[in-house]
Coordinates of C-alpha atoms in Angstrom, one line a residue:
X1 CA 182.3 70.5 92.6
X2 CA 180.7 67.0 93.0
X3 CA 177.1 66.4 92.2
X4 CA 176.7 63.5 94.9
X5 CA 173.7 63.7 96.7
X6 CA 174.2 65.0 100.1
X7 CA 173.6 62.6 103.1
X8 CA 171.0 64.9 105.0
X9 CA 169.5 67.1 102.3
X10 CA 169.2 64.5 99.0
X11 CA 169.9 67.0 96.6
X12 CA 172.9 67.3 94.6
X13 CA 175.6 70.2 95.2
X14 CA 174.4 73.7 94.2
X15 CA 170.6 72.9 95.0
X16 CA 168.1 75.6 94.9
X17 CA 165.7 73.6 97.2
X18 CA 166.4 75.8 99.9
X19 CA 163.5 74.0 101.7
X20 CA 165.5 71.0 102.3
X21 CA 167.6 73.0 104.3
X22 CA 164.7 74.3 106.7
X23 CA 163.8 70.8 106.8
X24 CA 167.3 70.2 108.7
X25 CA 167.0 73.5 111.0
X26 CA 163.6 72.5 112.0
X27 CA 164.0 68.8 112.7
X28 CA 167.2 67.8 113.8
X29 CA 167.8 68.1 117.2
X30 CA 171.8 69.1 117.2
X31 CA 172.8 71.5 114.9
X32 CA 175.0 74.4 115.1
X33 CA 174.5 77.1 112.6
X34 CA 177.9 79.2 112.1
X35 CA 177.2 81.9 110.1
X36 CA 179.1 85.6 108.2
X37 CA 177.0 88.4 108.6
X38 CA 177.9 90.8 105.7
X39 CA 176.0 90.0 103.0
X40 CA 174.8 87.2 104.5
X41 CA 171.6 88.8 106.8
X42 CA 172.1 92.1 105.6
X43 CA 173.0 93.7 102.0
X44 CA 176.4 95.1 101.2
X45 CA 176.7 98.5 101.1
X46 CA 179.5 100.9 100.0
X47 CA 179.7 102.7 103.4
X48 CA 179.7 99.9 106.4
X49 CA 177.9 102.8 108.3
X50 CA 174.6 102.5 105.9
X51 CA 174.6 98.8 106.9
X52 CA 170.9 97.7 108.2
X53 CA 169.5 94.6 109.7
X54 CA 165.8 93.1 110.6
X55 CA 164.7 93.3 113.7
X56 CA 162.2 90.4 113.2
X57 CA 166.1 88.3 111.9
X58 CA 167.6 89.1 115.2
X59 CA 165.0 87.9 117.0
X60 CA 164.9 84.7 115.1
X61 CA 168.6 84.1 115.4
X62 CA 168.2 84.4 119.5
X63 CA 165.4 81.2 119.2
X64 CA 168.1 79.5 117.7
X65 CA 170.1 79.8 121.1
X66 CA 172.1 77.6 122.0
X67 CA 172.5 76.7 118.1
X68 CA 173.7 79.7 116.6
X69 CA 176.7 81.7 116.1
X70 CA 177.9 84.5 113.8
X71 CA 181.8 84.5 112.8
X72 CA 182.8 87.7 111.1
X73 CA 186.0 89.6 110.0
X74 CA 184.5 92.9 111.2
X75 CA 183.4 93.9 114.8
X76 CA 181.1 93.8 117.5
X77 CA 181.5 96.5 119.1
X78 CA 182.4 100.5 117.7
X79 CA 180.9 102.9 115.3
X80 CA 180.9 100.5 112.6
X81 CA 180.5 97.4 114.5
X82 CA 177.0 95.2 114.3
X83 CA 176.2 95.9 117.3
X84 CA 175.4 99.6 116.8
X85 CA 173.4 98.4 113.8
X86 CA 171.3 95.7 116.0
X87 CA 170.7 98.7 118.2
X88 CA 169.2 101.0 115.6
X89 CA 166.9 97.9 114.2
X90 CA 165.6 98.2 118.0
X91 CA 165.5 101.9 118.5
X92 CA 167.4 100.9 122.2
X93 CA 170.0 99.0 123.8
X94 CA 168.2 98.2 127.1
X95 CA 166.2 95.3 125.9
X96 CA 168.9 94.1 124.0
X97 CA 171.2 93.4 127.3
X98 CA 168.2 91.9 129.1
X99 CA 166.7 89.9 126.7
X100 CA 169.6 88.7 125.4
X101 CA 169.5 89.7 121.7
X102 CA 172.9 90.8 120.7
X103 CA 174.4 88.2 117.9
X104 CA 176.7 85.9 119.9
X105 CA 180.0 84.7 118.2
X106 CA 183.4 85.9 117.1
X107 CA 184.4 88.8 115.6
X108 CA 187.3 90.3 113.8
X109 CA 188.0 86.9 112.4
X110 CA 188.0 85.1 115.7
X111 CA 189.7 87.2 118.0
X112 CA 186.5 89.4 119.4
X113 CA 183.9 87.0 121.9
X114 CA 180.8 88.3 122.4
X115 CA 177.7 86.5 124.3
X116 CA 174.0 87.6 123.8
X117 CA 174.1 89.8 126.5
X118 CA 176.9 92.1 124.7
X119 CA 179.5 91.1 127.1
X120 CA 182.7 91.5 124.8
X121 CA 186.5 89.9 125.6
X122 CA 189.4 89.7 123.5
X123 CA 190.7 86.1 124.5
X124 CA 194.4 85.9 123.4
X125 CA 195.3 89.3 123.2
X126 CA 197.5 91.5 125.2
X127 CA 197.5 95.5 125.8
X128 CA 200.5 96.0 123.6
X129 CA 198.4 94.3 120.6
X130 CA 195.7 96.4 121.2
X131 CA 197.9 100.0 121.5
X132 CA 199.5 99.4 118.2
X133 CA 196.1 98.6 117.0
X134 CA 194.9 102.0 117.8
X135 CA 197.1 103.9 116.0
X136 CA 196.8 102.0 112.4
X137 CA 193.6 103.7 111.4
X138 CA 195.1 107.5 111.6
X139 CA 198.1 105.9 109.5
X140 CA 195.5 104.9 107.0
X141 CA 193.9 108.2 107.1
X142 CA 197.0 110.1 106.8
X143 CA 198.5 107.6 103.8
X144 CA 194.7 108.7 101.8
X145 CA 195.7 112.3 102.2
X146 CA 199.1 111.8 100.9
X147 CA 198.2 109.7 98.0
X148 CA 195.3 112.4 96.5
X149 CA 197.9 114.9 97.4
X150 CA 200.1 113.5 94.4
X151 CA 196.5 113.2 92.6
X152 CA 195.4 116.0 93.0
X153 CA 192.7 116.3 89.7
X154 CA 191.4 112.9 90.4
X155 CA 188.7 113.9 93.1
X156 CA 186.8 117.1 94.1
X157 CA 187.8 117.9 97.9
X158 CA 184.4 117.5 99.7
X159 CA 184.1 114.1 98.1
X160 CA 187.4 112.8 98.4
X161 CA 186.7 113.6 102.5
X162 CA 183.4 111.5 102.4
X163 CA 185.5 108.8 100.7
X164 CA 188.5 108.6 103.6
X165 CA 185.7 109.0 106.0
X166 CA 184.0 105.3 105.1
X167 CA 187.1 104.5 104.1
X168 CA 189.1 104.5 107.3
X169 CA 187.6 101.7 109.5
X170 CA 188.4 102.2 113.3
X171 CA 188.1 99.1 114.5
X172 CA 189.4 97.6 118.0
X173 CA 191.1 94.6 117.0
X174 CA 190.9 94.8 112.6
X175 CA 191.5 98.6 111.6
X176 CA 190.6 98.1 108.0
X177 CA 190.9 100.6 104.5
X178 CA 187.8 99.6 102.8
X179 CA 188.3 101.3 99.5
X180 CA 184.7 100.7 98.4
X181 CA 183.8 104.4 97.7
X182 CA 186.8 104.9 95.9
X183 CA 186.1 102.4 93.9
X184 CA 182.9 104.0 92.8
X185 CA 184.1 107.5 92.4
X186 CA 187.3 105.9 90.2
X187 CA 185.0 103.6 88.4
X188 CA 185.8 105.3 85.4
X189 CA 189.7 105.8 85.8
X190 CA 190.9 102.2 86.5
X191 CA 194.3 103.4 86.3
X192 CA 193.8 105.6 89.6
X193 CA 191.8 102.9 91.4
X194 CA 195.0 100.3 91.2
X195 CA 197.5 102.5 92.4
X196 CA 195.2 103.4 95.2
X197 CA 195.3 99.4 95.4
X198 CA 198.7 99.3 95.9
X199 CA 199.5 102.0 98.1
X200 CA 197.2 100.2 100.1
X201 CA 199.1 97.2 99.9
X202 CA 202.6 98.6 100.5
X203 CA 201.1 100.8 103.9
X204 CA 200.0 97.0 105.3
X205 CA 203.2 96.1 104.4
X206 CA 205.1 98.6 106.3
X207 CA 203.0 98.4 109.2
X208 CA 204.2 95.0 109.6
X209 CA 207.7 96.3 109.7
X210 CA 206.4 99.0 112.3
X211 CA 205.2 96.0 114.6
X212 CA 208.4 94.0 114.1
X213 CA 210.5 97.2 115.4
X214 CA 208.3 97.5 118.3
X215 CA 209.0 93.9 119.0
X216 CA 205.2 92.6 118.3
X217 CA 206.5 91.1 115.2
X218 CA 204.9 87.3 115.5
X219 CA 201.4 89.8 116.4
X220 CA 199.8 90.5 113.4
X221 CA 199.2 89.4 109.8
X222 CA 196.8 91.2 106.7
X223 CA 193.7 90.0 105.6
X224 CA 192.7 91.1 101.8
X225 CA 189.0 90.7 101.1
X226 CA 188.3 89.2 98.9
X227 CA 191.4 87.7 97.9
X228 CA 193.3 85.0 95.4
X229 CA 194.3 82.5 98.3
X230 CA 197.5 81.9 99.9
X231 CA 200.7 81.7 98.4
X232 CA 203.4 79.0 99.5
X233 CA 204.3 81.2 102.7
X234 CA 200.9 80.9 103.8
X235 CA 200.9 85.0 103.4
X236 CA 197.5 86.2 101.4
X237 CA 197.2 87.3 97.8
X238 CA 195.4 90.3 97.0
X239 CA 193.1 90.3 93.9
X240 CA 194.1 93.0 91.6
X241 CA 190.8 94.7 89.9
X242 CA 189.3 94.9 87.0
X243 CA 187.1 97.0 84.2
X244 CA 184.3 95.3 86.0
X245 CA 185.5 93.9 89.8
X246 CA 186.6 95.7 92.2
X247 CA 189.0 93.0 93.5
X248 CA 190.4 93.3 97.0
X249 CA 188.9 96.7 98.5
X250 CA 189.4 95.5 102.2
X251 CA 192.7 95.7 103.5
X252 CA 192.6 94.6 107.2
X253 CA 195.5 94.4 109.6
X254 CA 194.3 91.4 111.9
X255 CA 196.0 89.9 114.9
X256 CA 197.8 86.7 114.0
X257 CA 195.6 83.6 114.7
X258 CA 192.1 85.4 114.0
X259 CA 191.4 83.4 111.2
X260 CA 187.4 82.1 110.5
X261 CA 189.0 78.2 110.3
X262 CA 190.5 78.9 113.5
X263 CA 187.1 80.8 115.2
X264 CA 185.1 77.5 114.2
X265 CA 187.0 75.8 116.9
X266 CA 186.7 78.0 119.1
X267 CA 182.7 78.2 118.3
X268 CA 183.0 74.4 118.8
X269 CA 184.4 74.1 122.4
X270 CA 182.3 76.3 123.4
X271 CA 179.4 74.7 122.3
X272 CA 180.5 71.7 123.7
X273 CA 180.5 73.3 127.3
X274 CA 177.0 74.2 127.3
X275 CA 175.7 71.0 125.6
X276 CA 177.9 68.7 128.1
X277 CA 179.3 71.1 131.0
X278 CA 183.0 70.6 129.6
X279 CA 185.5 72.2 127.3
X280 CA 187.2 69.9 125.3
X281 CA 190.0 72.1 124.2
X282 CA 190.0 73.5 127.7
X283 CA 187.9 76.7 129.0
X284 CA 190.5 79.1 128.0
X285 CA 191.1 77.8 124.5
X286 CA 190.9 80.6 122.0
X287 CA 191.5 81.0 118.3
X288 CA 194.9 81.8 118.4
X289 CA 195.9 79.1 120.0
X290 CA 194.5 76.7 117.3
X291 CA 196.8 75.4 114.4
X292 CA 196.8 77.3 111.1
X293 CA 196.5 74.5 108.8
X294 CA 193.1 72.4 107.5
X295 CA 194.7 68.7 108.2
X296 CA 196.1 70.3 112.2
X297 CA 192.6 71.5 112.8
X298 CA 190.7 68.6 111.6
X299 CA 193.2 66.1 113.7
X300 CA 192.8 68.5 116.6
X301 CA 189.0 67.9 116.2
X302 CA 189.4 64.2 115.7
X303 CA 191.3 63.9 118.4
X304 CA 189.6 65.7 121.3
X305 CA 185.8 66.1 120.3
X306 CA 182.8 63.1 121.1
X307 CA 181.7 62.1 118.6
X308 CA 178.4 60.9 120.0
X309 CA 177.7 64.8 120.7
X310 CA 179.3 66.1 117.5
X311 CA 176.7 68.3 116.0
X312 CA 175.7 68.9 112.4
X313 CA 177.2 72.0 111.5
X314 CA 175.6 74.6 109.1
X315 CA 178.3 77.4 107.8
X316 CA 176.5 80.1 106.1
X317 CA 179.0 82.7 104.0
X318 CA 178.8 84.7 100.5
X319 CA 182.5 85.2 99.8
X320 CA 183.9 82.1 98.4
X321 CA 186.1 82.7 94.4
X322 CA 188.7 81.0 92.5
X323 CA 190.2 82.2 89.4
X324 CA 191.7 80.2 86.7
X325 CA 194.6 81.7 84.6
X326 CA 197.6 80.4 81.9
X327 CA 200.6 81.2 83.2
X328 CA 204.1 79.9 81.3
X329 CA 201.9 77.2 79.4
X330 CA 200.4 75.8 82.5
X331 CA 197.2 76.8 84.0
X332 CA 196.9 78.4 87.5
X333 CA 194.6 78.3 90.1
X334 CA 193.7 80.5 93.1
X335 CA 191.2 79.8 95.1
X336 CA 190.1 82.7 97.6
X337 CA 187.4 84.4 99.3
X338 CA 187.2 85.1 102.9
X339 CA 184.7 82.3 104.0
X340 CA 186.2 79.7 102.0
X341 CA 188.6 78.6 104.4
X342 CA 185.7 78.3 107.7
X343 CA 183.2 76.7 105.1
X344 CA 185.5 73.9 104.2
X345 CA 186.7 73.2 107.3
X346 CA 182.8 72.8 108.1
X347 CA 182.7 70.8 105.3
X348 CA 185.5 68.2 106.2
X349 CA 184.9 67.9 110.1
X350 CA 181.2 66.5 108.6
X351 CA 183.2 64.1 106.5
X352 CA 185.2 63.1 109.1
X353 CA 182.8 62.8 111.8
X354 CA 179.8 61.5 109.1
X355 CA 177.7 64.4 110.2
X356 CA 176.2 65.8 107.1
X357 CA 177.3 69.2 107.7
X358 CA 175.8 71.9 105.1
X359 CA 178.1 74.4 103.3
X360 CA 175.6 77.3 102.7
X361 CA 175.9 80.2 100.4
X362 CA 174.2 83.4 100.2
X363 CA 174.5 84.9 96.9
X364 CA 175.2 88.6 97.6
X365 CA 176.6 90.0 94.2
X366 CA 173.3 92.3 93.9
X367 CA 174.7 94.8 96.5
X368 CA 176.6 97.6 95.9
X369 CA 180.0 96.0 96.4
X370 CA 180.7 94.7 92.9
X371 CA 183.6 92.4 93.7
X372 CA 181.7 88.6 93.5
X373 CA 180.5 86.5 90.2
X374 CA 176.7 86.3 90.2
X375 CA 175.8 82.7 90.1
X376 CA 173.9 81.8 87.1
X377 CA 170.3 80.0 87.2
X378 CA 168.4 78.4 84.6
X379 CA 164.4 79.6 85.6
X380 CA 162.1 76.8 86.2
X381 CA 160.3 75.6 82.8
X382 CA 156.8 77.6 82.5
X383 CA 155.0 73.6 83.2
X384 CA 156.8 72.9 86.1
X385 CA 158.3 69.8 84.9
X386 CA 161.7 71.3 85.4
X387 CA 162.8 72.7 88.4
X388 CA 165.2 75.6 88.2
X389 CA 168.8 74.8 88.5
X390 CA 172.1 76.3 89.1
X391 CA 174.6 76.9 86.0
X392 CA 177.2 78.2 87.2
X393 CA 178.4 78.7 90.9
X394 CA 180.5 81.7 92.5
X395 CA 184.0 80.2 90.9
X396 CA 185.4 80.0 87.9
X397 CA 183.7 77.5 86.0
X398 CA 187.1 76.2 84.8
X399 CA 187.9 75.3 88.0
X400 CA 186.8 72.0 88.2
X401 CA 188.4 70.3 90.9
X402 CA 187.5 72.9 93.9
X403 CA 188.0 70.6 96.9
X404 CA 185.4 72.8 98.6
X405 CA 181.4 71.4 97.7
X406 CA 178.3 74.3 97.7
X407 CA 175.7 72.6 99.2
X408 CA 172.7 75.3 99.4
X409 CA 172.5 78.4 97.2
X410 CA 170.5 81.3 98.1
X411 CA 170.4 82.8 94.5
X412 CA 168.0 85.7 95.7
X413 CA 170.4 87.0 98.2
X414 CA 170.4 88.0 101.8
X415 CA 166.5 88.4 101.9
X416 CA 165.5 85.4 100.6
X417 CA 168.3 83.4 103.2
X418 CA 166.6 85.8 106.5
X419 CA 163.3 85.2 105.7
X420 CA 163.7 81.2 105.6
X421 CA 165.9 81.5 108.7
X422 CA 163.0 83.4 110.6
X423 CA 160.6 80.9 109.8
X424 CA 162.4 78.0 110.7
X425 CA 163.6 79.3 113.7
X426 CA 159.8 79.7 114.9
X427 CA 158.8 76.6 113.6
X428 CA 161.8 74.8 115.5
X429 CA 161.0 77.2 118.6
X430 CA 157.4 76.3 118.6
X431 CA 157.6 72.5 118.0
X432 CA 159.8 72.9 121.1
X433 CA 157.5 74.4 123.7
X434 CA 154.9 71.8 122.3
X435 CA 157.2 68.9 123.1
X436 CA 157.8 70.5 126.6
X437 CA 153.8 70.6 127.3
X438 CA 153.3 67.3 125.6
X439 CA 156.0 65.6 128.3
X440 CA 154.6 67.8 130.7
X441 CA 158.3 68.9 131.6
X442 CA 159.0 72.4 133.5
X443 CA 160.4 74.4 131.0
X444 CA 164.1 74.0 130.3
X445 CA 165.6 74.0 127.1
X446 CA 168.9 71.7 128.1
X447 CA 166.6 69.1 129.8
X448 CA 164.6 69.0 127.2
X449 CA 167.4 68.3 125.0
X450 CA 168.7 65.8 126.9
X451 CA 165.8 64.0 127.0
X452 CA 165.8 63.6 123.4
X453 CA 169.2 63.1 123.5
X454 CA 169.4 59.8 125.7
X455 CA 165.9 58.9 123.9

């Protein structure tokens, strides 16, 4: 990672100055915050049904409308989607749909749209998609059953039910095994916990061949989280544990094309429509249409996006890893995580377009998912002549040519990123209405930003 000052922020890569980066959210006029969610505003948690998010951040992230988008590999909508959790923080759903306070973006990697108002579409994807969909979770649940069946001394009954229970994720559009709780209950018997692994792995694999039979064999793909990369087929690797990681614990079979990189176009055009009343990739553009790798998207980008109204884009994720390793003599390296991919096409776009876009990480190794390397800080000095400092990031600190640059670290975690985040958005929101009065303007947001714009 380069220690270049960055263009907007004047700190070097890594900084701890999160300030700088409320700085940016406050003052500059065009941004456009893309942002995870696990982790990220909310902790992680072994059961995605314990998940629980601030009212007062919800809040703050609809002042940031137009600006602000989430882009997520689980769901909207369902038992375990966000948007059940949004409604708990507000004890009701009502005022959510009127105000507009659900978290607008993409979901299930890019394939699941969702305004503020909790409208929800699935651009892209056809009926047949979604049937075979439905029936993956019960082929999970029943695969769990079989495999303690041949174990069975491994877990007592009532807790091996509460561990298929979080673990069989019935999502719409991304049924997932998240083997979390397992990996808890197993901690002790490694041995147990990898062959769970690969069982996992094999079922994703045979579903595939289920989907090619059926004729829906270009439809789907799997998504390991968190993961060792790609290999040369494009097709992800999944990250073995360890004594002390949990490696890949979500295995998520995703429709083809609902990939983050992908979503961030998607985010894009659509942005572009309400800043300038056109779609530049066309209105029905959607993620699965866009091309699959890093140079396509960034041409695509180059090609058929204005510059002059390019925004400067803020990803925010906490799932970025790379792993070095010998292998025959030579040393390997996989680079992974499933927000690398979104926050370095963030990250090139602002090259490209000399934007000073802001690669953002939330450091969220303090939850219970124990899968992510805690990034290491050197404390301030007692005299304050020496600010505290990042020593080692989220990758291996062998890997020294990662292409992809950490601009912002949030090494407190998800509280410490939502609390800045509410206060700038207030800031921003009231320096806003105070520009309104000041130009004696009626009240609307777009004029006023176009205003500024032209001035």
């Amino acid at each position: 990672m380069t220690q270049s000052p960055h263009i907007l922020l004047h700190e070097p890569s890594l900084s701890l100055n999160v300030d700088k980066l409320a700085q940016v959210l406050v003052n500059v006029d065009n941004i456009l915050i893309i942002q995870d969610l696990d982790g990220v505003c909310m902790g992680l948690v072994q059961d995605p049904l314990r998940r629980v998010i601030r009212r007062e951040y919800v809040e703050a992230a609809a002042l940031f409308s137009p600006h602000f988008y989430v882009l997520t590999n689980g769901e909207h909508i369902g038992a375990r989607g966000v948007n059940r959790i949004v409604e708990q923080a507000f004890g009701y759903d009502s005022y959510l749909k009127r105000q507009g306070r659900y978290l607008p973006g993409l979901a299930a990697g890019g394939v699941q749209w969702q305004d503020q108002f909790g409208q929800v579409v699935h651009p892209g994807v056809s009926d047949r998609e979604l049937d075979f969909l439905h029936a993956v979770p019960q082929q999970i649940g029943d695969r769990l059953h079989q495999f303690f069946k041949h174990h069975p001394d491994e877990l007592e009954p009532e807790l091996l039910q509460t561990c298929i229970e979080a673990a069989v994720l019935n999502n719409i559009a991304s049924p997932t095994a998240n083997l979390n709780r397992f990996y808890e209950a197993l901690r002790d018997r490694p041995q147990v916990y990898a062959k769970l692994q690969a069982e996992m792995q094999v079922l994703m694999t045979q579903l595939l061949e289920q989907a090619q039979q059926q004729g829906l064999g270009d439809s789907f793909f799997v998504h390991y989280a968190p993961n060792l990369g790609r290999d040369e087929q494009g097709i992800e690797i999944m990250r073995p544990a360890t004594d002390d990681d949990s490696g890949t614990t979500d295995f998520q079979f995703m429709l083809r094309g609902a990939l983050k990189e992908a979503g961030v176009l998607a985010i894009l055009n659509h942005y572009y429509y309400q800043r300038t009343g056109s779609y530049p990739l066309g209105e029905s553009f959607n993620a699965r249409q866009a091309p699959h790798h890093l140079d396509d998207l960034v041409a695509l980008v180059k090609q058929t996006f204005d510059p002059l109204q390019m925004p400067v884009m803020i990803g925010v994720g906490d799932t970025v890893n790379s792993q070095v390793r010998q292998q025959d003599g030579r040393q390997m390296v996989s680079r992974g995580g499933s927000d690398r991919n979104f926050l370095y096409l963030i990250q090139t776009i602002g090259q490209a377009f000399h934007r000073g876009n802001i690669v953002t990480y939330v450091d969220s190794s303090q939850g219970e998912v124990k899968n992510r390397r805690a990034v290491q800080v050197q404390p301030a000095s007692e005299s304050g002549d020496r600010p505290a400092k990042v020593l080692q990031g989220p990758c291996d600190p062998e890997d020294l040519d990662d292409p992809l640059t950490i601009d912002v670290v949030f090494a407190e975690g998800h509280d410490q990123y939502t609390a800045l985040f509410q206060k700038a958005a207030h800031i921003r929101h009231h320096n806003q209405k105070t520009a309104r009065q000041h130009q004696g303007m009626a009240p609307n947001y777009w004029n006023w930003m176009g205003s500024a714009a032209n001035a």
